[in-house]
Coordinates of C-alpha atoms and ligand atoms in Angstrom, one line a residue:
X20 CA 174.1 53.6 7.5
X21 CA 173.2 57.2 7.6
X22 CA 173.7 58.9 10.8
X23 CA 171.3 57.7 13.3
X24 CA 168.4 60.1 14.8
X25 CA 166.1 59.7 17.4
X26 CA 162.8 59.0 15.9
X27 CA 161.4 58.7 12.4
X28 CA 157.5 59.5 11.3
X29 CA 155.8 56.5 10.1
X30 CA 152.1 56.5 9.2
X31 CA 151.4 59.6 11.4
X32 CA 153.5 58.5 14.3
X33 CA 156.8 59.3 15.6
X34 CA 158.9 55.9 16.2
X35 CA 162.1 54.8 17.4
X36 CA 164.8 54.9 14.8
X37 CA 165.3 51.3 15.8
X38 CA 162.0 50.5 15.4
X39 CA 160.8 52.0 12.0
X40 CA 160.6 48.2 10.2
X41 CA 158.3 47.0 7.8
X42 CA 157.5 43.5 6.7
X43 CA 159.7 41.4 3.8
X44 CA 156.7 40.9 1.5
X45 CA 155.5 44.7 1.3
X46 CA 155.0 45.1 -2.3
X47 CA 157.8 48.2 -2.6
X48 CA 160.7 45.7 -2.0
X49 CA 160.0 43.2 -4.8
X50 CA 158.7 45.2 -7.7
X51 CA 159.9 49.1 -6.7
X52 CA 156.7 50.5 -6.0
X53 CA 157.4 53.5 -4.3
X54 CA 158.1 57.6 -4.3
X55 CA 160.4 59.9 -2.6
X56 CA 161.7 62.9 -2.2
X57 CA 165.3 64.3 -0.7
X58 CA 164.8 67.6 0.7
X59 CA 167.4 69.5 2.7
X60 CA 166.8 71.6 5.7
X61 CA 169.7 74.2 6.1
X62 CA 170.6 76.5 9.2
X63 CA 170.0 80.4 7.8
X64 CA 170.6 83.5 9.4
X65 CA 167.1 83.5 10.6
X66 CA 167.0 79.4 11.7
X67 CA 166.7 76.3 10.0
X68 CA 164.5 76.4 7.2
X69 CA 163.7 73.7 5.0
X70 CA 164.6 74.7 1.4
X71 CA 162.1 74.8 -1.2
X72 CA 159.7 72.3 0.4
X73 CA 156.4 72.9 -1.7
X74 CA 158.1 72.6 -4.9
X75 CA 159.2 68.9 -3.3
X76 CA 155.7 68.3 -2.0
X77 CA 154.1 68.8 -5.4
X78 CA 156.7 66.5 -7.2
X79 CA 156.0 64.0 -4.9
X80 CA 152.2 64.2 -4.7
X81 CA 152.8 63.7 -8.7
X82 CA 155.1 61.1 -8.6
X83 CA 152.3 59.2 -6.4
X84 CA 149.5 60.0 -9.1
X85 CA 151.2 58.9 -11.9
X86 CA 151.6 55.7 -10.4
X87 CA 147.7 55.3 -8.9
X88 CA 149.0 55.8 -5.5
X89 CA 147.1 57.5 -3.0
X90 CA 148.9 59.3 -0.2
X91 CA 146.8 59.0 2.7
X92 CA 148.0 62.1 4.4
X93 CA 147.4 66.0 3.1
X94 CA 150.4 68.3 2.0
X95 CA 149.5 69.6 5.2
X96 CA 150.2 66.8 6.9
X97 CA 153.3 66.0 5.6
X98 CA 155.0 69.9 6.2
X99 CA 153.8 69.8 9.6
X100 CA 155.1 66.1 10.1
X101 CA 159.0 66.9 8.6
X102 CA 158.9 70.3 11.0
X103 CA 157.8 67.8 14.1
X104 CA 160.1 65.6 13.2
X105 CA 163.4 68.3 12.8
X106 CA 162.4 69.7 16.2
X107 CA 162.4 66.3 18.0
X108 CA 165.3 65.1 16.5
X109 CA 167.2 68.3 17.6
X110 CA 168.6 68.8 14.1
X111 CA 169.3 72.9 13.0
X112 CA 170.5 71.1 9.5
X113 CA 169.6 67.3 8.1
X114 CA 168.9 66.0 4.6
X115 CA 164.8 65.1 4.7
X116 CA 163.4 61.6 3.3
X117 CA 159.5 61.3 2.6
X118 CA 158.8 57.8 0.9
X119 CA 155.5 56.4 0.3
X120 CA 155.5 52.9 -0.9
X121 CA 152.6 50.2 -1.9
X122 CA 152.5 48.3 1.4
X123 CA 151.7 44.4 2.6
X124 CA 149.2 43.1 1.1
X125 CA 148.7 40.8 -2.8
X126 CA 152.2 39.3 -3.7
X127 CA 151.1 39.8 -7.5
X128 CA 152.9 42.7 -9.6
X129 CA 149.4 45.0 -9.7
X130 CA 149.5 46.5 -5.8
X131 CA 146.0 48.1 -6.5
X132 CA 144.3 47.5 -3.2
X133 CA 147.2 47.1 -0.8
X134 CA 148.1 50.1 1.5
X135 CA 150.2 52.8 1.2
X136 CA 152.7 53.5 3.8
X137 CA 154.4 56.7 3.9
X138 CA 157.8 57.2 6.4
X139 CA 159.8 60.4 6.6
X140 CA 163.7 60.2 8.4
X141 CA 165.5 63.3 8.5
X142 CA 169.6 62.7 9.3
X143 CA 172.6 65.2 8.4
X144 CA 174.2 64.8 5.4
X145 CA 176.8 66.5 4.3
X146 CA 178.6 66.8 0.2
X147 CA 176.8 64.0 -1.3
X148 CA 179.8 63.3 -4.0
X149 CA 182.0 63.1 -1.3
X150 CA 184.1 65.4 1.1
X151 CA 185.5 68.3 -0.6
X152 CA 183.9 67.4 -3.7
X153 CA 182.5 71.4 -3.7
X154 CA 186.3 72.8 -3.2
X155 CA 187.9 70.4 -5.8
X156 CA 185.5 69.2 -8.2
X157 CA 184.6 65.8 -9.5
X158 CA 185.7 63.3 -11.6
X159 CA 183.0 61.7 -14.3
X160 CA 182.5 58.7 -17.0
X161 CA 179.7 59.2 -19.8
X162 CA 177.8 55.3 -18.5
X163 CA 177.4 52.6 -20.8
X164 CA 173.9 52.1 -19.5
X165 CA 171.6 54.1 -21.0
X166 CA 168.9 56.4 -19.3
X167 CA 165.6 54.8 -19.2
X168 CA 163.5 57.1 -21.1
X169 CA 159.9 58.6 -20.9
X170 CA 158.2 56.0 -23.0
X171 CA 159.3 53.4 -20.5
X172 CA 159.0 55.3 -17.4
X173 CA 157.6 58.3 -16.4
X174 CA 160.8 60.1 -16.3
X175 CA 159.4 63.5 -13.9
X176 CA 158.2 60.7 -11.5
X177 CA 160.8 60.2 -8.5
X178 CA 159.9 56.4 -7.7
X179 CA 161.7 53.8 -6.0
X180 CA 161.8 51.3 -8.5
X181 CA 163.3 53.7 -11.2
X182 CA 166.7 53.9 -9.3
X183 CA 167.8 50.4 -10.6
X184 CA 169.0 52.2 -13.9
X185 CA 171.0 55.0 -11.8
X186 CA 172.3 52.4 -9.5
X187 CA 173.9 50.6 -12.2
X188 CA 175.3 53.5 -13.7
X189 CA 176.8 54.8 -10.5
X190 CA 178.0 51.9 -9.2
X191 CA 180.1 51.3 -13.2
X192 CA 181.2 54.8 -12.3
X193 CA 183.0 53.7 -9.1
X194 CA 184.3 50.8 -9.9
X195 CA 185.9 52.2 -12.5
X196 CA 187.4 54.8 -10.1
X197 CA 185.0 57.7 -10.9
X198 CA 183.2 59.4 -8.3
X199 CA 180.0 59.8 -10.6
X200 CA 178.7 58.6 -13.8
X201 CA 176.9 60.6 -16.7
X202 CA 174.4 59.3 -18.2
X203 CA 172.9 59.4 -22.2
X204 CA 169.5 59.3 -23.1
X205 CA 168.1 56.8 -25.6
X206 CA 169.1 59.3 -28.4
X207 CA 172.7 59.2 -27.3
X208 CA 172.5 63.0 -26.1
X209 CA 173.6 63.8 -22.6
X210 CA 170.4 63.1 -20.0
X211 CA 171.9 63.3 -16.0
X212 CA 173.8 61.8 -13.4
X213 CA 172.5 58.8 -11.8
X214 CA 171.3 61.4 -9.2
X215 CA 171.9 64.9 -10.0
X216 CA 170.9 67.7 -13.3
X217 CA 173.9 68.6 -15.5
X218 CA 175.1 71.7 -16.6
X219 CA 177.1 73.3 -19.3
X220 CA 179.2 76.8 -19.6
X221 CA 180.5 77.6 -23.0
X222 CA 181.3 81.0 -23.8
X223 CA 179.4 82.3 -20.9
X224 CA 176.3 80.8 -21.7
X225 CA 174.7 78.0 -19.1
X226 CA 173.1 74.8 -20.9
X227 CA 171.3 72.2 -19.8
X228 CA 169.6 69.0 -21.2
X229 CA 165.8 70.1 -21.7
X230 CA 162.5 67.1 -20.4
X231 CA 162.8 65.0 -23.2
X232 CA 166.2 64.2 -22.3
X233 CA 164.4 61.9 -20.0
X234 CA 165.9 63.7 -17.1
X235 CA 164.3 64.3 -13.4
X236 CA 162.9 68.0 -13.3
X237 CA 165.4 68.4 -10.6
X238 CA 164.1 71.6 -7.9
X239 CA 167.9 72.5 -7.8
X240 CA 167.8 72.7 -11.1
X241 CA 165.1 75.4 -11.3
X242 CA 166.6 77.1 -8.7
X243 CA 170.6 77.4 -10.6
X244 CA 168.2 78.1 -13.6
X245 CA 166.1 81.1 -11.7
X246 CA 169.5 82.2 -9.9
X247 CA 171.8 82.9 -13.0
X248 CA 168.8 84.1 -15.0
X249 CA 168.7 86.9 -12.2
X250 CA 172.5 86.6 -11.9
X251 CA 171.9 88.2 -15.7
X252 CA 173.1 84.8 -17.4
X253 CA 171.3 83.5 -20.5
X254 CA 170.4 80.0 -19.5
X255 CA 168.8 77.2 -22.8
X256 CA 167.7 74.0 -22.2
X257 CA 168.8 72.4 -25.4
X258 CA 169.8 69.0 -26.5
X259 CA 173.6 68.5 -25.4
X260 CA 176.2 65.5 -27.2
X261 CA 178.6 63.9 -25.4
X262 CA 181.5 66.1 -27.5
X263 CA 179.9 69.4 -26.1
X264 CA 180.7 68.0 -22.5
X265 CA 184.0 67.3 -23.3
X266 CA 184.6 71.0 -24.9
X267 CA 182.8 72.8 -22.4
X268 CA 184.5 75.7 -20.4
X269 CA 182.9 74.0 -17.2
X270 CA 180.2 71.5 -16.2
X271 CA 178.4 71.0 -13.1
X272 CA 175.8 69.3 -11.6
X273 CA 172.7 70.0 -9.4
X274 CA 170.8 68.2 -6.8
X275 CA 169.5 68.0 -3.5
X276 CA 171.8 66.0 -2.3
X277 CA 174.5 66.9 -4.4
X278 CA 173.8 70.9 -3.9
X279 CA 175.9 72.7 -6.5
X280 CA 179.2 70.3 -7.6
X281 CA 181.8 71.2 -10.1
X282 CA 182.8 68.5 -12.5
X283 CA 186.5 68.7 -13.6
X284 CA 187.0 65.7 -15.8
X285 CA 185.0 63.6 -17.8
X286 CA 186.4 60.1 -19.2
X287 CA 190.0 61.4 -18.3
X288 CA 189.4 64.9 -20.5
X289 CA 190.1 68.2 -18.5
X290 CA 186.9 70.2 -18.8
X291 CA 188.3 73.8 -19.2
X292 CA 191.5 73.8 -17.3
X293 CA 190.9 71.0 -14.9
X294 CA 189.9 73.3 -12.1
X295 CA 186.5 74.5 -10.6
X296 CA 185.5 77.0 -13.3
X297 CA 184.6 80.8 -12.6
X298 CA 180.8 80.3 -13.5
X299 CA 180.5 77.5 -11.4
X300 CA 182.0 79.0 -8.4
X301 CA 179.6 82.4 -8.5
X302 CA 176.4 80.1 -8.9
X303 CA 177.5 78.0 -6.3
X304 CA 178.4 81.1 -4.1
X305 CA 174.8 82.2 -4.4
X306 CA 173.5 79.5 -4.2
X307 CA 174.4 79.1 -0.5
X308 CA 174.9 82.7 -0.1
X309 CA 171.0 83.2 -0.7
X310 CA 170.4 80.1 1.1
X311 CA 172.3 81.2 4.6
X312 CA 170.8 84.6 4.5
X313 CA 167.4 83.2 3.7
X314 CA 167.3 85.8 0.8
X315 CA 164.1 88.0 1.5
X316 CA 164.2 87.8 -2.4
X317 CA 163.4 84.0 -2.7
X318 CA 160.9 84.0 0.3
X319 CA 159.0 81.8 -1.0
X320 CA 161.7 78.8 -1.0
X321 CA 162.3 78.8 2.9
X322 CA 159.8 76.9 5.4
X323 CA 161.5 77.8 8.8
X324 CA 161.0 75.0 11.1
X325 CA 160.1 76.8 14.2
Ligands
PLP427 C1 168.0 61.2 -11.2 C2 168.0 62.5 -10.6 N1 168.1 63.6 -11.3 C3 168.2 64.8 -10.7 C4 168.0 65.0 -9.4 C5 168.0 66.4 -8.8 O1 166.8 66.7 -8.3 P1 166.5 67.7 -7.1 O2 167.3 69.0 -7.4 O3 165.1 68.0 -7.1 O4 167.0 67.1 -5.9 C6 167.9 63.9 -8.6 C7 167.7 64.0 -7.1 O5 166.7 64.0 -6.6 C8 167.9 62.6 -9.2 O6 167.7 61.5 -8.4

């Protein structure tokens, strides 16, 4: 269980975290038909702030579209109901959760007609890929499941249902004794992690698999990608083989939850000497280094709370 808050917003009310239930037949739980988000809100020198919001809100207003879902609450809505919802809960610094899902109504597969319900918890979070996975690094395995690709799914859609694939992956990873798998797309190049972008340094150059790698357009990702580009680093979006990732000086992945994370071994090879690499640890120290200050240079990524 994450760790419990006070209250969660669910369709436009605030509501015990005990109470925030739905029913067993809402369509989302049999047949996946729902979008999220994961957003973090981070304590900065000028107060929490939730980091890069919009860009969130607009995946997930697309998510929803792709899939004939209409959100029954504005953008508007939904920023002021995540800052309502911080402030009650007394959080300074929480991971965010907005999920909309087709609601109780027609058993059959085709939910047009049924309601939508949308939910947002907020709880703190802290390193995704486990503690101390930032300071040490992690440990992956290239999946034997393959990504589901763009002509089965739409790939830049963060829905519920499309998780099953990552799920299996992850869960391979672990019970093999990695902490996090890597995934192929259907053309056997490198794709993502079951939740988290991956990245590449080779001769001081930053790679990363490009959209038709079937990967999530992951907001961390544009952020590392608009960060070393200022940092002065050339960053391509390329296609990337499994080989490359085992030669690479370093690798690393980004996400939300998963912030910036150094990856150290893949399928027991070293990546550069074993060690979080010296690209990864300056991106990663600006990463939070503009997020603490709140960098007056990035405005436009920080929603303060209050
Ligand atoms: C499959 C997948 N790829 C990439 C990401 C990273 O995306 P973001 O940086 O927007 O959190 C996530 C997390 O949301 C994910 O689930």
């Amino acid at each position: 269980m994450p760790e419990k808050t006070e209250k969660i917003w669910f369709d436009g009310r605030l509501v015990d975290w005990d109470h925030a239930k739905v029913h067993v037949l809402v369509h989302g739980l049999h047949y996946g038909s729902g979008v999220f988000e994961g957003i973090r809100c981070y304590k900065t020198r000028k107060g929490p702030a939730i980091f890069r919001l919009k860009a969130h809100l607009e995946r997930f207003y697309n998510s929803a579209k792709v899939y004939f879902m209409k959100i029954p609450f504005t953008r508007e809505e939904l920023s002021n109901a995540i800052k309502e919802l911080i402030k009650v809960n007394k959080l300074e610094e929480c991971y965010i959760r907005p999920i909309a899902f087709r609601g109780l109504g027609k058993m059959g597969v085709d939910p047009t007609g049924n309601p939508v319900n949308v939910a947002v918890a907020v709880w703190p979070w802290g390193e995704y890929l486990g503690k101390g996975a930032r300071e040490k690094g992690v440990r992956c395995t290239v999946s034997s499941w393959v990504r589901i690709n763009n002509s089965m799914l739409p790939m830049t859609a963060k829905a519920t249902g499309q998780y099953i694939n990552s799920m299996l992956a992850t869960m391979e990873a672990h019970l093999k004794g990695f902490d996090e798998a890597i995934m192929l797309d259907s053309r056997g190049f490198v794709s993502e992690g079951s939740g988290e972008n991956l990245f590449m340094v080779k001769n001081n150059v930053i790679f990363t698999p490009a959209v038709e790698s079937s990967i999530l357009l992951g907001v961390t990702r544009n952020t590392v990608i608009t960060l070393a580009s200022d940092m002065g680093y050339r960053v391509i979006e390329k296609n990337i083989s499994k080989d490359e990732i085992f030669s690479a000086d370093e690798l690393f992945f980004t996400g939300t939850a998963a912030e910036v994370t150094p990856i150290v071994e893949v399928d027991h090879r070293s990546i550069g000497n074993g060690k979080v690499g010296p690209v990864t640890k300056e991106i990663m120290d600006k990463f939070f280094n503009v997020i603490r200050e709140a960098n007056e240079s990035y405005k436009g990524w920080f929603d303060f709370v209050k």
